[in-house]
N, CA, C and O atoms as a Tinker XYZ file with bonds, in Angstrom:
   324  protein
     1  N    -63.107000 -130.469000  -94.531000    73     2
     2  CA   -63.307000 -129.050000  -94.349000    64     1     3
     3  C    -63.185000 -128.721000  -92.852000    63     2     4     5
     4  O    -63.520000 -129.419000  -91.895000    81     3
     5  N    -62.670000 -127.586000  -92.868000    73     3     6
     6  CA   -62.527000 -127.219000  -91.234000    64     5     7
     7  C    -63.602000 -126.253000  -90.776000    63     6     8     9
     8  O    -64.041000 -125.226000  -91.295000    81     7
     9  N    -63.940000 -126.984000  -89.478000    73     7    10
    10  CA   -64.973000 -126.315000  -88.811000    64     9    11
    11  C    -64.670000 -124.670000  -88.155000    63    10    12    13
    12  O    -63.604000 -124.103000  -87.914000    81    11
    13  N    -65.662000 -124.354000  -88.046000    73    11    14
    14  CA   -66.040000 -123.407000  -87.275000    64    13    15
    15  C    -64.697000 -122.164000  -88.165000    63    14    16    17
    16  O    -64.193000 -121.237000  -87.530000    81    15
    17  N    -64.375000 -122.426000  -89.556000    73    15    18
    18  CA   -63.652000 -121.272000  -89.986000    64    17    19
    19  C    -64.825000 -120.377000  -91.212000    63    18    20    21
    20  O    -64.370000 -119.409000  -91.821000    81    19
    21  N    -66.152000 -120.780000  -91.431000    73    19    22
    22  CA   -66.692000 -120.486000  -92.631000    64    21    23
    23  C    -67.757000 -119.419000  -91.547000    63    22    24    25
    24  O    -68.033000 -119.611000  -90.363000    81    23
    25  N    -68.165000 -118.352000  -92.395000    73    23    26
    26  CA   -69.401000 -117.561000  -91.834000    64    25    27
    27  C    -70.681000 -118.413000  -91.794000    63    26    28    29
    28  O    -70.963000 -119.069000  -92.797000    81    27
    29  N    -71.435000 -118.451000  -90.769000    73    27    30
    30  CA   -72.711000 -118.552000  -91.236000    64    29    31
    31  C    -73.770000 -118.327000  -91.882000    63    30    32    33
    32  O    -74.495000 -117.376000  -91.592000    81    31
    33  N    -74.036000 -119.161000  -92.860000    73    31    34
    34  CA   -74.822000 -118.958000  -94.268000    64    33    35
    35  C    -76.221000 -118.843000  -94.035000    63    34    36    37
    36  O    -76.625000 -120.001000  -93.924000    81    35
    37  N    -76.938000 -118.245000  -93.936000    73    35    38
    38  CA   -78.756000 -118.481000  -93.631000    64    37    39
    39  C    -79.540000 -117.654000  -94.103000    63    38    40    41
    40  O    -79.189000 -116.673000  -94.758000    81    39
    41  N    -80.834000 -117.994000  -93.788000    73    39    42
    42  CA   -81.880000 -117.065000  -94.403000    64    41    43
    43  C    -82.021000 -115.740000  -93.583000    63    42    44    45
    44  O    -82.284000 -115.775000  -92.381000    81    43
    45  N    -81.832000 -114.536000  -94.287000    73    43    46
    46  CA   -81.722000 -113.482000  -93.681000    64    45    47
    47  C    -83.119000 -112.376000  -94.036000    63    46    48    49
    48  O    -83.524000 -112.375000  -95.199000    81    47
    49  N    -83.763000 -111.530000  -93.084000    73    47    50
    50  CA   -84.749000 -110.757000  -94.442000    64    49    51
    51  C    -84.116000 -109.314000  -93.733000    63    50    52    53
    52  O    -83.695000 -108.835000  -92.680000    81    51
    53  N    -84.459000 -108.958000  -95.497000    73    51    54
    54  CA   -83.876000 -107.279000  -95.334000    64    53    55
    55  C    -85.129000 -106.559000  -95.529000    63    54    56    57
    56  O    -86.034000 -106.982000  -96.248000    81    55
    57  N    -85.173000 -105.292000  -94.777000    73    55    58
    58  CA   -86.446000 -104.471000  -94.833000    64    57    59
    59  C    -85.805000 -103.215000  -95.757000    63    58    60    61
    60  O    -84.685000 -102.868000  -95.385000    81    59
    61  N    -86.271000 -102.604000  -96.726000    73    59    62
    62  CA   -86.079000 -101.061000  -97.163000    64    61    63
    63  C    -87.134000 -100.301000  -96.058000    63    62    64    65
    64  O    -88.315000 -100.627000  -95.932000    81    63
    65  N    -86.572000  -99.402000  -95.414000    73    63    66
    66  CA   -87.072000  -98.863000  -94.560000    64    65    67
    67  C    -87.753000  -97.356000  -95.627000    63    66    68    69
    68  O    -88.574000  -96.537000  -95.214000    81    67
    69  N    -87.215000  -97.364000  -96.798000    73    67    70
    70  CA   -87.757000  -96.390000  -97.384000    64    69    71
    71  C    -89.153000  -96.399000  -98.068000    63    70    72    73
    72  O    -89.959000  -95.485000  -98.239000    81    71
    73  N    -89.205000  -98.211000  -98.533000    73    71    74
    74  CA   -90.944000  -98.199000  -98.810000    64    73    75
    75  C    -91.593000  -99.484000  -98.404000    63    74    76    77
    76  O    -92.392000 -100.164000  -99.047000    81    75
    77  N    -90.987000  -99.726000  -96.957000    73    75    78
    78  CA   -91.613000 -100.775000  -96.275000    64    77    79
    79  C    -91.181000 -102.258000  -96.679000    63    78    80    81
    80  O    -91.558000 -103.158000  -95.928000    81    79
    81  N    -90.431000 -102.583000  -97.789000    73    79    82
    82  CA   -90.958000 -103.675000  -98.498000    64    81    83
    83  C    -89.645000 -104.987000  -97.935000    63    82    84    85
    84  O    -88.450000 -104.751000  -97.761000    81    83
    85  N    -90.231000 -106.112000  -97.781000    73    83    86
    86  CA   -89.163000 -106.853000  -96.860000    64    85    87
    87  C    -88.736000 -107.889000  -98.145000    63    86    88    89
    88  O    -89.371000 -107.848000  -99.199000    81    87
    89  N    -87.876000 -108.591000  -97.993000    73    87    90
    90  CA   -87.325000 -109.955000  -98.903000    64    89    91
    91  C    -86.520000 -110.723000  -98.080000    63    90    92    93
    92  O    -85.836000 -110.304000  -97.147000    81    91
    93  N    -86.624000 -111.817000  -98.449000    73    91    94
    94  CA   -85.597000 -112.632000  -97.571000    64    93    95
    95  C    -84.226000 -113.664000  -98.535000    63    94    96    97
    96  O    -84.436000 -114.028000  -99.692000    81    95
    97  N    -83.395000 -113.870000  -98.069000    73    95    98
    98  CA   -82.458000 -114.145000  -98.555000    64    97    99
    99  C    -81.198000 -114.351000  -97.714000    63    98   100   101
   100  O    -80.972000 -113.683000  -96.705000    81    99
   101  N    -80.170000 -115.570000  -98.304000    73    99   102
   102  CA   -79.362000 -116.243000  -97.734000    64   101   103
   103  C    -77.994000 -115.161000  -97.704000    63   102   104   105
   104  O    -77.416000 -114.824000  -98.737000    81   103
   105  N    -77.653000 -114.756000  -96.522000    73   103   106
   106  CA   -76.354000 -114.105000  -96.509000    64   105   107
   107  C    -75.865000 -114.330000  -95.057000    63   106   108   109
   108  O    -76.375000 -114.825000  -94.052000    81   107
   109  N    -74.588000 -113.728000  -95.373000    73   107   110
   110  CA   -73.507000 -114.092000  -93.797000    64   109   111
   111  C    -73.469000 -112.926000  -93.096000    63   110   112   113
   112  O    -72.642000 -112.772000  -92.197000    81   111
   113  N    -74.782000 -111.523000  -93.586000    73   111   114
   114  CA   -74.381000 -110.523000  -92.389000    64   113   115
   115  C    -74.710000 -111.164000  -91.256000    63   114   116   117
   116  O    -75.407000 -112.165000  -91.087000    81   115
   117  N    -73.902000 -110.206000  -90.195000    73   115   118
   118  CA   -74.371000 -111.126000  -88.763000    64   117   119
   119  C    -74.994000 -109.238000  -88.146000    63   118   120   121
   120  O    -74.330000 -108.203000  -88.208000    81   119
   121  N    -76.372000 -109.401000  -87.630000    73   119   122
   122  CA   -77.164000 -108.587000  -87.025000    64   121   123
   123  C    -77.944000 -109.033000  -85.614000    63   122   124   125
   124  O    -78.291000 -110.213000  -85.679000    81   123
   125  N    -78.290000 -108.414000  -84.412000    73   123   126
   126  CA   -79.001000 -108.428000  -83.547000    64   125   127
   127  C    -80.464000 -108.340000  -83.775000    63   126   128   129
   128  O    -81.165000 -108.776000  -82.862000    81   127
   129  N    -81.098000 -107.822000  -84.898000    73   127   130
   130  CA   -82.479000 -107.550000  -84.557000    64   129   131
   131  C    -83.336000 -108.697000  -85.422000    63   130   132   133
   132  O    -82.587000 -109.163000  -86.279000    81   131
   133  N    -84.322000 -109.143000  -85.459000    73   131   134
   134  CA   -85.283000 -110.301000  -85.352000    64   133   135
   135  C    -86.634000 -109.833000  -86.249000    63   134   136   137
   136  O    -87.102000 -108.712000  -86.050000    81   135
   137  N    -87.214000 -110.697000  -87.202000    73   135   138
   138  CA   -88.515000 -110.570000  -87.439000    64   137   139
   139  C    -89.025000 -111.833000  -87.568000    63   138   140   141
   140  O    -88.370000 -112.837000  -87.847000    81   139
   141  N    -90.456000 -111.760000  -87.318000    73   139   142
   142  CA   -91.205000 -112.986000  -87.864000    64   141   143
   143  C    -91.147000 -112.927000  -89.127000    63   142   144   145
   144  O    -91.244000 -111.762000  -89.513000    81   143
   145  N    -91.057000 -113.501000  -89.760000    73   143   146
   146  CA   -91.439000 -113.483000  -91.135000    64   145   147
   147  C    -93.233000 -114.459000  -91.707000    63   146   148   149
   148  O    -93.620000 -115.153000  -90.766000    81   147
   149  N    -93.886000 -114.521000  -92.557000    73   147   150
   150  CA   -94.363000 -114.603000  -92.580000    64   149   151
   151  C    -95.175000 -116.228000  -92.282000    63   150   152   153
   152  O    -96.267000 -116.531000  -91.803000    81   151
   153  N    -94.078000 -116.985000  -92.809000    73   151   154
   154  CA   -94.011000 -118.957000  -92.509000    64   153   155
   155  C    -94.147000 -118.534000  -90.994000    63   154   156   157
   156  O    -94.471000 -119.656000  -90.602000    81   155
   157  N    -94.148000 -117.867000  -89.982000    73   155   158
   158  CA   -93.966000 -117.626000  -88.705000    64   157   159
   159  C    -92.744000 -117.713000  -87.741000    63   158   160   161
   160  O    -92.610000 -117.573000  -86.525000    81   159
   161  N    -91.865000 -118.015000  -88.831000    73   159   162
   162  CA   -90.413000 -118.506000  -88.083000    64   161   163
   163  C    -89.961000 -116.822000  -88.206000    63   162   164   165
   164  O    -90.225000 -115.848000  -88.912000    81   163
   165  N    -89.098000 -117.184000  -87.020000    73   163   166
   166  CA   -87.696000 -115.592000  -86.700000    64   165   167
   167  C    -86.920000 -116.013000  -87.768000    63   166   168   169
   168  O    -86.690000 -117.131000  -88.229000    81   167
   169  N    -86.474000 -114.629000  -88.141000    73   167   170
   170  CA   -85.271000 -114.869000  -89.316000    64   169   171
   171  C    -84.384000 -113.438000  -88.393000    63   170   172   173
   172  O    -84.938000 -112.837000  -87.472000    81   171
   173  N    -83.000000 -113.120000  -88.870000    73   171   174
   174  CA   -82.321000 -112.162000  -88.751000    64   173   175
   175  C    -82.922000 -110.637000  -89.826000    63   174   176   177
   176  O    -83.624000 -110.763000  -90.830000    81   175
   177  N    -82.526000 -109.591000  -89.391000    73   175   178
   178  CA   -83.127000 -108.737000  -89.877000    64   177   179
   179  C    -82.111000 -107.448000  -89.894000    63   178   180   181
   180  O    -81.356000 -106.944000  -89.062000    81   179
   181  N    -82.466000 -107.166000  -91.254000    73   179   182
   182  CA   -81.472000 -106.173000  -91.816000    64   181   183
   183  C    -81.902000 -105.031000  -92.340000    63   182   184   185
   184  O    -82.594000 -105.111000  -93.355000    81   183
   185  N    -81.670000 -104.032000  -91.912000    73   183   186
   186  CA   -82.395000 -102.673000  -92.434000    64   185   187
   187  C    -82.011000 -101.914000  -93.477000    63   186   188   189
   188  O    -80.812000 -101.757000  -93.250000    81   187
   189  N    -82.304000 -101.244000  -94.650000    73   187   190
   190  CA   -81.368000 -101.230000  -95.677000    64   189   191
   191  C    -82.559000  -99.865000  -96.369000    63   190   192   193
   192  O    -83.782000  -99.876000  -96.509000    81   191
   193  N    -81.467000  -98.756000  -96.688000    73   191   194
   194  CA   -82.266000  -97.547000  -97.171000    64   193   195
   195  C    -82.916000  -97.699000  -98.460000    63   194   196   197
   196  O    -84.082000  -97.374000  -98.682000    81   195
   197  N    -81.983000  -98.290000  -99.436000    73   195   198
   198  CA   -82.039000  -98.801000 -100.708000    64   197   199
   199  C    -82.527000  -99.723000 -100.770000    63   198   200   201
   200  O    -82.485000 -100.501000  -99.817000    81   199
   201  N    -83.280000 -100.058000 -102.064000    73   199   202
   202  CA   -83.725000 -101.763000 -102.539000    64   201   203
   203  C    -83.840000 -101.483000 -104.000000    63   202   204   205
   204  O    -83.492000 -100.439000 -104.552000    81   203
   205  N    -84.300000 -102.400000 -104.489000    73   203   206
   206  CA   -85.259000 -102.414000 -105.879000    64   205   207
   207  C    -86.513000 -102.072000 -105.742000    63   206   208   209
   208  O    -87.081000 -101.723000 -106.777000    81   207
   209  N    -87.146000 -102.068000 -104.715000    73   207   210
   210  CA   -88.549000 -101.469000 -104.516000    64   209   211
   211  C    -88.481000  -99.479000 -104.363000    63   210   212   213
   212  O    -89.371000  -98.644000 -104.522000    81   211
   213  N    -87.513000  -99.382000 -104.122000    73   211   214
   214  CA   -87.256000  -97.865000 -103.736000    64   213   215
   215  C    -86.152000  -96.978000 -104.715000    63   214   216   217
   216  O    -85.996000  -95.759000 -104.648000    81   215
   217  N    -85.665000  -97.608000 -105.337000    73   215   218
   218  CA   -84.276000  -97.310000 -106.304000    64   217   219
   219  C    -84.693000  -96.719000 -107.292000    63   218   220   221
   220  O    -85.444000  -97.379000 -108.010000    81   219
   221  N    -84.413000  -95.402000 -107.678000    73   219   222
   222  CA   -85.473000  -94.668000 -109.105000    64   221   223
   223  C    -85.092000  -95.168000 -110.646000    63   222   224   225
   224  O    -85.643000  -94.859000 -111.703000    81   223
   225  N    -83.984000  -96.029000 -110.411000    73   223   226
   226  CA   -83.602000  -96.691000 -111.513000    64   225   227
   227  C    -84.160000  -98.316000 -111.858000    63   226   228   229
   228  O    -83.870000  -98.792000 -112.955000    81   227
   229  N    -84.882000  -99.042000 -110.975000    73   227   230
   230  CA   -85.662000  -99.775000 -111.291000    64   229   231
   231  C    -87.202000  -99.406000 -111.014000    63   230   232   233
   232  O    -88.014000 -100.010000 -111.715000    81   231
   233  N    -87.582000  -98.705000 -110.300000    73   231   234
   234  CA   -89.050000  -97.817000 -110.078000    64   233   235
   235  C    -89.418000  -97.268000 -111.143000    63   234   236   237
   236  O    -90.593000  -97.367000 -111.498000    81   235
   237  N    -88.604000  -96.654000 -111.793000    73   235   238
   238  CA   -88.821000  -95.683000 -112.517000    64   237   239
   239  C    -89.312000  -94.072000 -112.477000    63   238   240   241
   240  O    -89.950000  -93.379000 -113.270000    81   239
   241  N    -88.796000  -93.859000 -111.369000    73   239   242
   242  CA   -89.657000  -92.661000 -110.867000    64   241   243
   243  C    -88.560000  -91.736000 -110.384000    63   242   244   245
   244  O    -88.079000  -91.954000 -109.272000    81   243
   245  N    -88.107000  -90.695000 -111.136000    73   243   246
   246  CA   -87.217000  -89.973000 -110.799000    64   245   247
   247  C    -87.090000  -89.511000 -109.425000    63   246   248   249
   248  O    -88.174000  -89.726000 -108.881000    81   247
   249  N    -86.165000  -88.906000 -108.502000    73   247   250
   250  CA   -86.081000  -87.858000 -106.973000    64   249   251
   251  C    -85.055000  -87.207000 -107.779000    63   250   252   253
   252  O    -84.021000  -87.402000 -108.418000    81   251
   253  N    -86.259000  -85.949000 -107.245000    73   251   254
   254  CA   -85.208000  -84.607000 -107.251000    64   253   255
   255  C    -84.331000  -84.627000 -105.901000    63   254   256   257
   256  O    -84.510000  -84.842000 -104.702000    81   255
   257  N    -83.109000  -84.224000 -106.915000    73   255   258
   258  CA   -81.882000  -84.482000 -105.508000    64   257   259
   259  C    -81.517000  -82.891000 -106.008000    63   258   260   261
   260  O    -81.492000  -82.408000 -107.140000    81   259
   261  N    -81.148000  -82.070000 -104.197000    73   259   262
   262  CA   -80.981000  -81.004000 -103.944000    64   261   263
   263  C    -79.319000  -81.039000 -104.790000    63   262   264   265
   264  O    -78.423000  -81.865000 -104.614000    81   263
   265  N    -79.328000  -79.864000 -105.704000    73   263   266
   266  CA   -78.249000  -80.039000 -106.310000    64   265   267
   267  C    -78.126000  -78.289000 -106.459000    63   266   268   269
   268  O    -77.010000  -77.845000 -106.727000    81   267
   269  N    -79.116000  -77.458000 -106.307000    73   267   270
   270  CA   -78.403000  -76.106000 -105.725000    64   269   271
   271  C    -77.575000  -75.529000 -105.392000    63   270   272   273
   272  O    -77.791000  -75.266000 -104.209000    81   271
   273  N    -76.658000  -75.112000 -105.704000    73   271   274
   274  CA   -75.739000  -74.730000 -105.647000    64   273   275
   275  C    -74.456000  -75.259000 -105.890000    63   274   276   277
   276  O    -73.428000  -74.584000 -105.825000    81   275
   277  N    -74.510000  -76.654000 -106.215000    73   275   278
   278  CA   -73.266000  -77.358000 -106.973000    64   277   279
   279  C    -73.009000  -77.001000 -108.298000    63   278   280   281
   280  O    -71.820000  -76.797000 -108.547000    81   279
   281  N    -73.669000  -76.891000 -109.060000    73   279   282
   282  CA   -73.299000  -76.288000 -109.930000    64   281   283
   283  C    -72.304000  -74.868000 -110.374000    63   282   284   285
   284  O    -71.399000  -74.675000 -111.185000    81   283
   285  N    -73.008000  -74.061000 -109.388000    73   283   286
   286  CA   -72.334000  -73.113000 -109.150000    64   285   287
   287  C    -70.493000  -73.197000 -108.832000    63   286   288   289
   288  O    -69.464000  -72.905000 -109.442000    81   287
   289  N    -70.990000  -73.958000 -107.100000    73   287   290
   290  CA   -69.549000  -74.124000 -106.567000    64   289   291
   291  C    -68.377000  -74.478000 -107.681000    63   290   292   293
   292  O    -67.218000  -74.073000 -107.587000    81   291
   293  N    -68.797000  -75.165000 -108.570000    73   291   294
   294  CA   -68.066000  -76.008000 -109.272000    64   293   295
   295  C    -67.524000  -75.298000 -110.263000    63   294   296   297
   296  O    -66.323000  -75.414000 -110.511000    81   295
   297  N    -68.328000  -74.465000 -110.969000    73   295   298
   298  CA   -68.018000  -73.361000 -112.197000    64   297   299
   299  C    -67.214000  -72.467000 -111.235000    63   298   300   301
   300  O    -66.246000  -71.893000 -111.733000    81   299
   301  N    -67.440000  -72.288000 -110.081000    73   299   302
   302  CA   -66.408000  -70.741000 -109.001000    64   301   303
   303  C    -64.966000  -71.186000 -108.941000    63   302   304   305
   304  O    -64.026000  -70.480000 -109.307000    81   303
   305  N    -64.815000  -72.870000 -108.269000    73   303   306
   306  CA   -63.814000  -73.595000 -108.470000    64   305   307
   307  C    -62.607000  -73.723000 -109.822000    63   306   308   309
   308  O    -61.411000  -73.448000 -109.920000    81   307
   309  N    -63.383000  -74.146000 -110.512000    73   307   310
   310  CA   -62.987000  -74.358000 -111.771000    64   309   311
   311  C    -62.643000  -73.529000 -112.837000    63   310   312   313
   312  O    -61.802000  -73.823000 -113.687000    81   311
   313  N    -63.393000  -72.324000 -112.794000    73   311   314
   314  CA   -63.481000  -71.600000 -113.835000    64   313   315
   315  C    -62.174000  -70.621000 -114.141000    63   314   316   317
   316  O    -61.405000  -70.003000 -113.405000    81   315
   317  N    -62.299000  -70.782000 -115.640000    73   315   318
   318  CA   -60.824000  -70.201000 -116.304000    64   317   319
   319  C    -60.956000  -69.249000 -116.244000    63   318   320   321
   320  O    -62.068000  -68.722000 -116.207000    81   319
   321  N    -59.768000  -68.588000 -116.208000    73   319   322
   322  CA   -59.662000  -67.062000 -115.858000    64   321   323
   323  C    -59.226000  -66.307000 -116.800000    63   322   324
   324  O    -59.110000  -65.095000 -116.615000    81   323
């Protein structure tokens, strides 16, 4: 196998910045910022809006998403004449 052509594989932790909640896991993003994690070792650190802790489709907890006026636009667009 040839060196230095593969990404680096390692333990990475991602934070959902939307409900705090961290996990760690092996991937090849490559990032600048750093956490302890809890074993006390630095890991790489990845910030991420989404998770499974925050996602209303595994939560179960609906968000109202501003959808005001799309409806509309769409029938103004569209609509047969």
């Amino acid at each position: 196998m040839k060196k230095e052509i593969h990404p680096n594989y390692r333990d990475v932790v991602f934070l959902d910045t939307s409900s705090d909640y961290k996990f760690i896991t092996k991937s090849t993003i490559e990032t600048g910022d750093t956490i302890t994690w809890e074993d006390g070792k630095d890991y790489p650190l990845v910030k991420v809006e989404v998770s499974s802790a925050s996602h209303p489709f595994y939560t179960g907890k609906k968000m109202l998403l501003d959808t005001a006026g799309r409806v509309e636009k769409f029938n103004r667009r569209y609509k047969k004449n």
